């Protein structure tokens, strides 16, 4: 059942990245809509996913991980089936909301169930396997998905995945009948005191501000506009740009381990690493803005994307800092608030990017809209200003726990 739950987590990550990232031009051509309407497909997912992070922990404790996984799988199957079978824009947005809602139910549920049935000595390995399966969904959402679209229409691919999700949910339901599931814990209720205690602390607010900017910029590039930018500005073919975005997902997965290991070798000066990360984000975005300003169209921008992906893989540092700076009774709430900030920022940047791209008239090449340097400079200029704020907040962080 944990493996099935990990499959659902894989599929949720796939849909989070694939739409609109891998099908930006296709959606624009088929639906005849401008950039704000396309980026909204990603933003809606992120908003729903983010808000649910604030309540999913309570749901898992009250109903148990298995019940939440089953509910998430059913909702995910409905959302992923509805999206490719319609061209009605409101219905497509509604389906993305369902995908975001269902997709948000797996991570904490899986951690709880793994903790319950795996020996302590194997817990770390089991979590790493589950996370790897999830990250693989983000990898598959770019290059493999684009490659498959050369032979199978994108709608049919998504319908097949929706059927796989529905079949998996049915098998999961059958398996729940074969085991004894703990009863609903009615004593667990939503309480606002832990949220107030966490947000009252200035160090937490500074950490959340830094973390959401750092993650949001990188993930907005990976999930929403990076592929389109590489094709429009760097003139990369779709297959090559998809490979770059898949490589970003691989780097993000690997560097959560690398950053934690290097930090440990440096006597766990985690805050120093976070401050350095803010400087790297600032420098990377400054280079991209200079390239746009002087029309320097180079494939080296892909390398900068790789740096941003590695630089944003800081969860393995951020979570320990939260546990060190907060009491045990609210540390879980602090992590859930941080996850909320992560994906809320991605949604905001996705929405903002769509409107900024539309500030300048795109050039039409056949049925594809090509956005100008000015449009992308507006987007990455906004990201650059956000990185200044990120660096300001990072410098306020302290190692004195």
C-alpha positions as a LaTeX table, in Angstrom:
\begin{tabular}{lrrr}
\hline
Residue & $x$ (\AA) & $y$ (\AA) & $z$ (\AA) \\
\hline
Unk1 & 0.00 & 0.00 & 0.00 \\
Unk2 & 2.93 & 2.33 & 0.67 \\
Unk3 & 4.29 & 1.55 & $-2.79$ \\
Unk4 & 0.87 & 2.35 & $-4.29$ \\
Unk5 & 0.80 & 5.57 & $-2.29$ \\
Unk6 & 4.25 & 6.40 & $-3.64$ \\
Unk7 & 2.91 & 5.83 & $-7.16$ \\
Unk8 & 0.16 & 8.40 & $-6.46$ \\
Unk9 & 2.86 & 10.77 & $-5.15$ \\
Unk10 & 4.81 & 10.21 & $-8.41$ \\
Unk11 & 1.70 & 11.03 & $-10.47$ \\
Unk12 & 0.94 & 14.15 & $-8.41$ \\
Unk13 & 4.48 & 15.44 & $-9.00$ \\
Unk14 & 4.17 & 14.61 & $-12.70$ \\
Unk15 & 1.01 & 16.71 & $-13.10$ \\
Unk16 & 2.45 & 19.52 & $-11.00$ \\
Unk17 & 5.35 & 19.96 & $-13.46$ \\
Unk18 & 3.85 & 18.81 & $-16.78$ \\
Unk19 & 1.09 & 21.44 & $-16.93$ \\
Unk20 & 1.69 & 24.03 & $-18.14$ \\
Unk21 & 5.47 & 23.58 & $-18.37$ \\
Unk22 & 5.79 & 20.85 & $-21.01$ \\
Unk23 & 2.62 & 21.80 & $-22.94$ \\
Unk24 & 2.76 & 25.62 & $-22.79$ \\
Unk25 & 2.79 & 26.14 & $-26.58$ \\
Unk26 & 0.32 & 23.32 & $-27.22$ \\
Unk27 & $-2.25$ & 24.75 & $-24.80$ \\
Unk28 & $-1.75$ & 28.23 & $-26.24$ \\
Unk29 & $-2.28$ & 26.94 & $-29.78$ \\
Unk30 & $-5.27$ & 24.70 & $-29.03$ \\
Unk31 & $-7.13$ & 27.07 & $-26.72$ \\
Unk32 & $-6.09$ & 30.36 & $-28.42$ \\
Unk33 & $-5.41$ & 32.11 & $-25.10$ \\
Unk34 & $-2.65$ & 34.41 & $-23.86$ \\
Unk35 & 0.09 & 33.79 & $-21.28$ \\
Unk36 & $-1.86$ & 34.75 & $-18.10$ \\
Unk37 & $-4.47$ & 32.10 & $-18.85$ \\
Unk38 & $-1.76$ & 29.47 & $-19.48$ \\
Unk39 & 0.29 & 30.20 & $-16.35$ \\
Unk40 & $-2.97$ & 30.06 & $-14.37$ \\
Unk41 & $-3.02$ & 26.27 & $-14.91$ \\
Unk42 & 0.12 & 26.02 & $-12.78$ \\
Unk43 & $-0.87$ & 28.75 & $-10.33$ \\
Unk44 & $-4.26$ & 27.22 & $-9.47$ \\
Unk45 & $-2.60$ & 23.89 & $-8.67$ \\
Unk46 & $-0.07$ & 25.65 & $-6.43$ \\
Unk47 & $-2.65$ & 27.74 & $-4.55$ \\
Unk48 & $-4.82$ & 24.72 & $-3.69$ \\
Unk49 & $-1.77$ & 22.58 & $-2.88$ \\
Unk50 & $-0.36$ & 25.33 & $-0.64$ \\
Unk51 & $-3.53$ & 25.99 & 1.36 \\
Unk52 & $-4.06$ & 22.28 & 1.97 \\
Unk53 & $-0.61$ & 22.02 & 3.57 \\
Unk54 & $-2.03$ & 23.93 & 6.56 \\
Unk55 & $-4.72$ & 21.32 & 7.28 \\
Unk56 & $-3.38$ & 18.05 & 5.90 \\
Unk57 & $-1.35$ & 17.31 & 9.05 \\
Unk58 & $-4.50$ & 17.48 & 11.18 \\
Unk59 & $-6.40$ & 15.32 & 8.66 \\
Unk60 & $-3.69$ & 12.66 & 8.78 \\
Unk61 & $-3.68$ & 12.59 & 12.58 \\
Unk62 & $-7.50$ & 12.46 & 12.74 \\
Unk63 & $-8.36$ & 10.04 & 9.92 \\
Unk64 & $-5.08$ & 8.15 & 9.47 \\
Unk65 & $-2.70$ & 8.18 & 6.52 \\
Unk66 & $-4.40$ & 5.37 & 4.60 \\
Unk67 & $-7.81$ & 7.06 & 4.51 \\
Unk68 & $-6.25$ & 10.35 & 3.39 \\
Unk69 & $-4.22$ & 8.60 & 0.67 \\
Unk70 & $-7.36$ & 6.89 & $-0.67$ \\
Unk71 & $-9.30$ & 10.17 & $-0.71$ \\
Unk72 & $-6.37$ & 11.90 & $-2.44$ \\
Unk73 & $-6.12$ & 9.17 & $-5.08$ \\
Unk74 & $-9.84$ & 9.41 & $-5.95$ \\
Unk75 & $-9.71$ & 13.22 & $-6.21$ \\
Unk76 & $-6.48$ & 13.06 & $-8.23$ \\
Unk77 & $-8.01$ & 10.54 & $-10.65$ \\
Unk78 & $-11.10$ & 12.75 & $-11.18$ \\
Unk79 & $-8.99$ & 15.87 & $-11.79$ \\
Unk80 & $-6.51$ & 14.22 & $-14.14$ \\
Unk81 & $-9.32$ & 12.62 & $-16.17$ \\
Unk82 & $-11.37$ & 15.81 & $-16.48$ \\
Unk83 & $-8.49$ & 18.00 & $-17.68$ \\
Unk84 & $-7.65$ & 16.23 & $-20.99$ \\
Unk85 & $-11.26$ & 15.45 & $-22.04$ \\
Unk86 & $-12.43$ & 19.06 & $-22.16$ \\
Unk87 & $-11.42$ & 22.31 & $-23.83$ \\
Unk88 & $-13.72$ & 24.42 & $-21.67$ \\
Unk89 & $-11.42$ & 26.80 & $-19.79$ \\
Unk90 & $-13.38$ & 27.04 & $-16.49$ \\
Unk91 & $-13.68$ & 23.23 & $-16.38$ \\
Unk92 & $-9.95$ & 22.87 & $-17.04$ \\
Unk93 & $-9.19$ & 25.28 & $-14.21$ \\
Unk94 & $-11.55$ & 23.34 & $-11.93$ \\
Unk95 & $-9.78$ & 20.10 & $-12.84$ \\
Unk96 & $-6.41$ & 21.63 & $-11.96$ \\
Unk97 & $-7.84$ & 22.58 & $-8.58$ \\
Unk98 & $-8.88$ & 18.94 & $-8.06$ \\
Unk99 & $-5.40$ & 17.75 & $-9.05$ \\
Unk100 & $-3.83$ & 20.19 & $-6.57$ \\
Unk101 & $-6.21$ & 19.08 & $-3.80$ \\
Unk102 & $-5.65$ & 15.36 & $-4.41$ \\
Unk103 & $-1.90$ & 15.74 & $-4.95$ \\
Unk104 & $-1.45$ & 17.51 & $-1.60$ \\
Unk105 & $-2.66$ & 14.49 & 0.39 \\
Unk106 & 0.18 & 12.04 & $-0.13$ \\
Unk107 & 3.43 & 13.40 & 1.33 \\
Unk108 & 2.54 & 13.63 & 5.04 \\
Unk109 & 0.28 & 10.58 & 4.82 \\
Unk110 & 3.08 & 8.43 & 3.45 \\
Unk111 & 5.53 & 9.64 & 6.10 \\
Unk112 & 3.04 & 8.72 & 8.85 \\
Unk113 & 2.37 & 5.23 & 7.47 \\
Unk114 & 6.05 & 4.51 & 6.83 \\
Unk115 & 6.82 & 5.56 & 10.40 \\
Unk116 & 4.11 & 3.17 & 11.65 \\
Unk117 & 5.22 & 0.03 & 9.84 \\
Unk118 & 8.96 & 0.36 & 9.12 \\
Unk119 & 11.60 & $-0.30$ & 11.83 \\
Unk120 & 13.40 & 2.82 & 13.06 \\
Unk121 & 16.72 & 1.66 & 11.61 \\
Unk122 & 15.16 & 1.52 & 8.12 \\
Unk123 & 12.99 & 4.65 & 8.43 \\
Unk124 & 15.46 & 7.00 & 6.72 \\
Unk125 & 15.99 & 4.60 & 3.81 \\
Unk126 & 12.24 & 4.10 & 3.36 \\
Unk127 & 11.63 & 7.88 & 3.32 \\
Unk128 & 14.44 & 8.41 & 0.79 \\
Unk129 & 12.96 & 5.75 & $-1.51$ \\
Unk130 & 9.53 & 7.36 & $-1.27$ \\
Unk131 & 10.97 & 10.81 & $-2.01$ \\
Unk132 & 12.97 & 9.48 & $-4.94$ \\
Unk133 & 9.81 & 7.99 & $-6.47$ \\
Unk134 & 8.08 & 11.35 & $-6.02$ \\
Unk135 & 10.95 & 13.33 & $-7.57$ \\
Unk136 & 10.94 & 10.88 & $-10.49$ \\
Unk137 & 7.48 & 12.22 & $-11.37$ \\
Unk138 & 8.96 & 15.68 & $-11.88$ \\
Unk139 & 11.72 & 14.20 & $-14.03$ \\
Unk140 & 9.21 & 12.27 & $-16.18$ \\
Unk141 & 7.09 & 15.40 & $-16.66$ \\
Unk142 & 9.55 & 17.02 & $-19.05$ \\
Unk143 & 11.85 & 15.11 & $-21.42$ \\
Unk144 & 10.07 & 11.70 & $-21.22$ \\
Unk145 & 6.66 & 13.38 & $-21.57$ \\
Unk146 & 7.79 & 15.49 & $-24.54$ \\
Unk147 & 9.33 & 12.39 & $-26.15$ \\
Unk148 & 6.11 & 10.41 & $-25.68$ \\
Unk149 & 4.09 & 13.25 & $-27.28$ \\
Unk150 & 5.92 & 12.59 & $-30.56$ \\
Unk151 & 4.00 & 9.31 & $-30.81$ \\
Unk152 & 0.88 & 9.77 & $-28.65$ \\
Unk153 & $-1.24$ & 12.95 & $-28.38$ \\
Unk154 & $-0.77$ & 14.68 & $-25.03$ \\
Unk155 & $-4.44$ & 14.34 & $-24.11$ \\
Unk156 & $-4.33$ & 10.59 & $-24.61$ \\
Unk157 & $-1.22$ & 10.32 & $-22.43$ \\
Unk158 & $-2.98$ & 12.16 & $-19.61$ \\
Unk159 & $-6.10$ & 10.02 & $-20.01$ \\
Unk160 & $-3.97$ & 6.86 & $-19.73$ \\
Unk161 & $-2.35$ & 8.23 & $-16.56$ \\
Unk162 & $-5.79$ & 9.10 & $-15.16$ \\
Unk163 & $-6.96$ & 5.53 & $-15.78$ \\
Unk164 & $-3.81$ & 4.20 & $-14.06$ \\
Unk165 & $-4.58$ & 6.49 & $-11.08$ \\
Unk166 & $-8.21$ & 5.32 & $-10.90$ \\
Unk167 & $-7.19$ & 1.66 & $-11.14$ \\
Unk168 & $-4.56$ & 2.20 & $-8.43$ \\
Unk169 & $-7.21$ & 3.85 & $-6.20$ \\
Unk170 & $-9.51$ & 0.84 & $-6.70$ \\
Unk171 & $-6.71$ & $-1.60$ & $-5.77$ \\
Unk172 & $-5.86$ & 0.57 & $-2.76$ \\
Unk173 & $-9.51$ & 0.48 & $-1.63$ \\
Unk174 & $-9.59$ & $-3.33$ & $-1.93$ \\
Unk175 & $-6.41$ & $-3.58$ & 0.15 \\
Unk176 & $-7.86$ & $-1.37$ & 2.89 \\
Unk177 & $-10.54$ & $-4.03$ & 3.36 \\
Unk178 & $-7.89$ & $-6.65$ & 4.05 \\
Unk179 & $-6.28$ & $-4.89$ & 7.02 \\
Unk180 & $-7.46$ & $-3.37$ & 10.28 \\
Unk181 & $-7.36$ & 0.44 & 10.02 \\
Unk182 & $-7.29$ & 2.39 & 13.31 \\
Unk183 & $-10.55$ & 4.21 & 14.10 \\
Unk184 & $-10.96$ & 7.93 & 13.49 \\
Unk185 & $-9.34$ & 9.94 & 16.30 \\
Unk186 & $-12.08$ & 12.45 & 17.13 \\
Unk187 & $-9.90$ & 14.12 & 19.75 \\
Unk188 & $-7.69$ & 15.65 & 17.03 \\
Unk189 & $-9.02$ & 19.06 & 16.01 \\
Unk190 & $-7.78$ & 22.10 & 14.15 \\
Unk191 & $-6.17$ & 24.50 & 16.62 \\
Unk192 & $-4.89$ & 27.99 & 15.81 \\
Unk193 & $-2.61$ & 28.41 & 18.85 \\
Unk194 & 0.38 & 26.56 & 17.26 \\
Unk195 & 0.12 & 28.77 & 14.14 \\
Unk196 & 0.07 & 31.90 & 16.30 \\
Unk197 & 3.08 & 30.75 & 18.33 \\
Unk198 & 5.10 & 30.00 & 15.19 \\
Unk199 & 4.25 & 33.23 & 13.36 \\
Unk200 & 4.81 & 35.34 & 16.47 \\
Unk201 & 8.53 & 34.54 & 16.31 \\
Unk202 & 10.48 & 37.00 & 14.14 \\
Unk203 & 13.20 & 34.47 & 13.27 \\
Unk204 & 10.52 & 32.15 & 11.85 \\
Unk205 & 9.06 & 34.95 & 9.75 \\
Unk206 & 12.49 & 35.82 & 8.36 \\
Unk207 & 13.20 & 32.16 & 7.60 \\
Unk208 & 9.84 & 31.67 & 5.85 \\
Unk209 & 10.38 & 34.84 & 3.78 \\
Unk210 & 13.84 & 33.70 & 2.68 \\
Unk211 & 12.78 & 30.10 & 2.01 \\
Unk212 & 9.66 & 30.87 & $-0.04$ \\
Unk213 & 11.57 & 33.30 & $-2.29$ \\
Unk214 & 14.47 & 30.90 & $-2.79$ \\
Unk215 & 12.25 & 27.91 & $-3.58$ \\
Unk216 & 9.54 & 29.86 & $-5.41$ \\
Unk217 & 11.85 & 31.37 & $-8.02$ \\
Unk218 & 13.50 & 28.05 & $-8.89$ \\
Unk219 & 10.27 & 26.06 & $-8.93$ \\
Unk220 & 8.36 & 28.65 & $-10.97$ \\
Unk221 & 11.09 & 28.33 & $-13.60$ \\
Unk222 & 10.96 & 24.53 & $-13.47$ \\
Unk223 & 7.17 & 24.10 & $-13.39$ \\
Unk224 & 5.74 & 27.06 & $-15.31$ \\
Unk225 & 7.90 & 29.13 & $-17.66$ \\
Unk226 & 11.45 & 27.72 & $-17.90$ \\
Unk227 & 10.86 & 25.49 & $-20.92$ \\
Unk228 & 9.03 & 28.25 & $-22.81$ \\
Unk229 & 11.82 & 30.75 & $-21.98$ \\
Unk230 & 14.56 & 28.43 & $-23.27$ \\
Unk231 & 12.65 & 27.92 & $-26.52$ \\
Unk232 & 11.80 & 31.60 & $-27.06$ \\
Unk233 & 14.99 & 33.33 & $-25.93$ \\
Unk234 & 17.71 & 30.68 & $-26.22$ \\
Unk235 & 16.04 & 29.20 & $-29.33$ \\
Unk236 & 16.37 & 25.65 & $-28.01$ \\
Unk237 & 14.32 & 22.93 & $-29.70$ \\
Unk238 & 11.50 & 21.57 & $-27.49$ \\
Unk239 & 13.24 & 18.22 & $-26.87$ \\
Unk240 & 16.44 & 19.92 & $-25.68$ \\
Unk241 & 14.64 & 22.41 & $-23.43$ \\
Unk242 & 12.64 & 19.53 & $-21.92$ \\
Unk243 & 15.91 & 17.73 & $-21.17$ \\
Unk244 & 17.17 & 20.82 & $-19.35$ \\
Unk245 & 14.04 & 20.94 & $-17.16$ \\
Unk246 & 14.25 & 17.19 & $-16.42$ \\
Unk247 & 17.89 & 17.69 & $-15.44$ \\
Unk248 & 16.76 & 20.45 & $-13.06$ \\
Unk249 & 14.47 & 17.94 & $-11.34$ \\
Unk250 & 17.32 & 15.42 & $-11.03$ \\
Unk251 & 19.65 & 18.09 & $-9.60$ \\
Unk252 & 16.99 & 19.22 & $-7.12$ \\
Unk253 & 16.58 & 15.63 & $-5.90$ \\
Unk254 & 20.31 & 14.97 & $-5.57$ \\
Unk255 & 21.30 & 18.27 & $-3.97$ \\
Unk256 & 18.98 & 17.90 & $-0.98$ \\
Unk257 & 21.39 & 15.15 & 0.06 \\
Unk258 & 24.53 & 16.94 & $-1.18$ \\
Unk259 & 23.73 & 20.21 & 0.63 \\
Unk260 & 23.01 & 18.37 & 3.89 \\
Unk261 & 26.24 & 16.34 & 3.60 \\
Unk262 & 28.45 & 19.35 & 2.81 \\
Unk263 & 26.82 & 21.32 & 5.61 \\
Unk264 & 27.54 & 18.49 & 8.05 \\
Unk265 & 31.21 & 18.50 & 7.00 \\
Unk266 & 31.22 & 22.25 & 7.74 \\
Unk267 & 30.09 & 21.67 & 11.36 \\
Unk268 & 26.39 & 22.23 & 10.55 \\
Unk269 & 26.61 & 26.00 & 10.07 \\
Unk270 & 23.22 & 25.85 & 8.37 \\
Unk271 & 22.39 & 29.57 & 8.55 \\
Unk272 & 25.68 & 30.41 & 6.81 \\
Unk273 & 24.65 & 28.04 & 3.99 \\
Unk274 & 21.26 & 29.78 & 3.73 \\
Unk275 & 22.92 & 33.21 & 3.50 \\
Unk276 & 25.26 & 31.95 & 0.77 \\
Unk277 & 22.24 & 30.51 & $-1.08$ \\
Unk278 & 20.59 & 33.93 & $-1.15$ \\
Unk279 & 23.73 & 35.45 & $-2.69$ \\
Unk280 & 23.85 & 32.71 & $-5.34$ \\
Unk281 & 20.19 & 33.35 & $-6.26$ \\
Unk282 & 20.89 & 37.10 & $-6.54$ \\
Unk283 & 23.95 & 36.53 & $-8.76$ \\
Unk284 & 22.24 & 33.97 & $-11.00$ \\
Unk285 & 19.24 & 36.19 & $-11.71$ \\
Unk286 & 21.49 & 39.21 & $-12.29$ \\
Unk287 & 23.33 & 37.27 & $-15.02$ \\
Unk288 & 20.05 & 36.22 & $-16.68$ \\
Unk289 & 18.82 & 39.84 & $-16.63$ \\
Unk290 & 22.10 & 41.04 & $-18.21$ \\
Unk291 & 21.76 & 38.41 & $-20.95$ \\
Unk292 & 18.21 & 39.59 & $-21.67$ \\
Unk293 & 19.20 & 43.26 & $-21.58$ \\
Unk294 & 22.07 & 42.81 & $-24.08$ \\
Unk295 & 20.39 & 40.03 & $-26.11$ \\
Unk296 & 23.03 & 37.41 & $-25.24$ \\
Unk297 & 21.32 & 34.21 & $-26.39$ \\
Unk298 & 23.41 & 31.42 & $-24.95$ \\
Unk299 & 22.82 & 27.85 & $-23.84$ \\
Unk300 & 24.83 & 28.67 & $-20.70$ \\
Unk301 & 21.57 & 29.99 & $-19.25$ \\
Unk302 & 20.65 & 26.32 & $-18.82$ \\
Unk303 & 23.66 & 25.98 & $-16.50$ \\
Unk304 & 22.32 & 28.92 & $-14.45$ \\
Unk305 & 19.00 & 27.05 & $-14.19$ \\
Unk306 & 20.94 & 24.04 & $-12.84$ \\
Unk307 & 22.61 & 26.27 & $-10.25$ \\
Unk308 & 19.21 & 27.65 & $-9.16$ \\
Unk309 & 17.80 & 24.11 & $-8.85$ \\
Unk310 & 20.73 & 22.97 & $-6.68$ \\
Unk311 & 20.58 & 26.19 & $-4.67$ \\
Unk312 & 16.86 & 25.78 & $-3.90$ \\
Unk313 & 17.22 & 22.22 & $-2.54$ \\
Unk314 & 17.50 & 23.31 & 1.07 \\
Unk315 & 14.71 & 21.38 & 2.80 \\
Unk316 & 17.28 & 19.15 & 4.50 \\
Unk317 & 18.72 & 22.33 & 6.11 \\
Unk318 & 15.54 & 24.32 & 6.68 \\
Unk319 & 13.64 & 21.61 & 8.58 \\
Unk320 & 16.44 & 21.09 & 11.17 \\
Unk321 & 16.67 & 24.88 & 11.67 \\
Unk322 & 12.92 & 25.00 & 12.35 \\
Unk323 & 13.19 & 22.11 & 14.80 \\
Unk324 & 16.09 & 23.83 & 16.59 \\
Unk325 & 14.38 & 27.22 & 16.86 \\
Unk326 & 10.88 & 26.05 & 17.83 \\
Unk327 & 9.45 & 23.99 & 20.66 \\
Unk328 & 8.66 & 20.37 & 19.84 \\
Unk329 & 4.90 & 20.92 & 20.19 \\
Unk330 & 4.88 & 23.45 & 17.30 \\
Unk331 & 7.78 & 22.27 & 15.13 \\
Unk332 & 5.45 & 20.24 & 12.90 \\
Unk333 & 3.21 & 23.27 & 12.44 \\
Unk334 & 6.28 & 25.34 & 11.53 \\
Unk335 & 7.16 & 22.85 & 8.76 \\
Unk336 & 3.59 & 22.87 & 7.42 \\
Unk337 & 3.62 & 26.70 & 7.31 \\
Unk338 & 6.92 & 26.59 & 5.42 \\
Unk339 & 5.44 & 24.15 & 2.87 \\
Unk340 & 2.46 & 26.49 & 2.50 \\
Unk341 & 4.83 & 29.42 & 1.85 \\
Unk342 & 6.79 & 27.38 & $-0.72$ \\
Unk343 & 3.88 & 26.60 & $-3.00$ \\
Unk344 & 1.94 & 29.80 & $-2.40$ \\
Unk345 & 4.98 & 31.73 & $-3.68$ \\
Unk346 & 5.18 & 29.49 & $-6.77$ \\
Unk347 & 1.50 & 30.20 & $-7.45$ \\
Unk348 & 1.97 & 33.96 & $-7.02$ \\
Unk349 & 5.02 & 34.00 & $-9.29$ \\
Unk350 & 3.16 & 31.92 & $-11.89$ \\
Unk351 & 0.27 & 34.38 & $-11.93$ \\
Unk352 & 2.64 & 37.37 & $-12.00$ \\
Unk353 & 4.71 & 35.84 & $-14.83$ \\
Unk354 & 1.66 & 35.43 & $-17.04$ \\
Unk355 & 0.70 & 39.09 & $-16.72$ \\
Unk356 & 4.28 & 40.34 & $-17.16$ \\
Unk357 & 4.78 & 38.24 & $-20.32$ \\
Unk358 & 1.67 & 39.88 & $-21.74$ \\
Unk359 & 2.95 & 43.44 & $-21.16$ \\
Unk360 & 4.57 & 43.41 & $-24.61$ \\
Unk361 & 3.00 & 42.10 & $-27.80$ \\
Unk362 & 4.33 & 38.59 & $-28.63$ \\
Unk363 & 5.46 & 37.71 & $-32.13$ \\
Unk364 & 3.50 & 35.01 & $-33.91$ \\
Unk365 & 5.44 & 32.28 & $-35.72$ \\
Unk366 & 2.88 & 30.02 & $-37.35$ \\
Unk367 & 0.52 & 29.07 & $-34.52$ \\
Unk368 & 3.09 & 29.68 & $-31.74$ \\
Unk369 & 3.48 & 32.92 & $-29.80$ \\
Unk370 & 7.11 & 33.98 & $-29.18$ \\
Unk371 & 7.56 & 36.40 & $-26.28$ \\
Unk372 & 10.10 & 39.22 & $-26.58$ \\
Unk373 & 13.22 & 40.02 & $-24.57$ \\
Unk374 & 11.29 & 42.86 & $-22.92$ \\
Unk375 & 8.62 & 40.44 & $-21.68$ \\
Unk376 & 11.12 & 38.04 & $-20.19$ \\
Unk377 & 13.16 & 40.92 & $-18.76$ \\
Unk378 & 10.02 & 42.06 & $-16.93$ \\
Unk379 & 9.58 & 38.54 & $-15.50$ \\
Unk380 & 13.19 & 37.93 & $-14.50$ \\
Unk381 & 13.53 & 41.53 & $-13.34$ \\
Unk382 & 10.70 & 40.84 & $-10.88$ \\
Unk383 & 12.46 & 37.63 & $-9.82$ \\
Unk384 & 15.68 & 39.62 & $-9.36$ \\
Unk385 & 13.97 & 42.18 & $-7.10$ \\
Unk386 & 12.54 & 39.29 & $-5.10$ \\
Unk387 & 16.05 & 37.87 & $-4.72$ \\
Unk388 & 17.15 & 41.21 & $-3.19$ \\
Unk389 & 14.38 & 40.83 & $-0.60$ \\
Unk390 & 15.41 & 37.18 & $-0.10$ \\
Unk391 & 19.02 & 38.21 & 0.57 \\
Unk392 & 17.87 & 40.91 & 3.02 \\
Unk393 & 15.83 & 38.36 & 4.98 \\
Unk394 & 18.64 & 35.76 & 4.90 \\
Unk395 & 21.08 & 38.22 & 6.45 \\
Unk396 & 18.69 & 38.62 & 9.41 \\
Unk397 & 18.90 & 34.90 & 10.23 \\
Unk398 & 20.97 & 33.90 & 13.23 \\
Unk399 & 22.97 & 30.83 & 14.25 \\
Unk400 & 22.31 & 31.60 & 17.92 \\
Unk401 & 19.58 & 29.13 & 18.68 \\
\hline
\end{tabular}
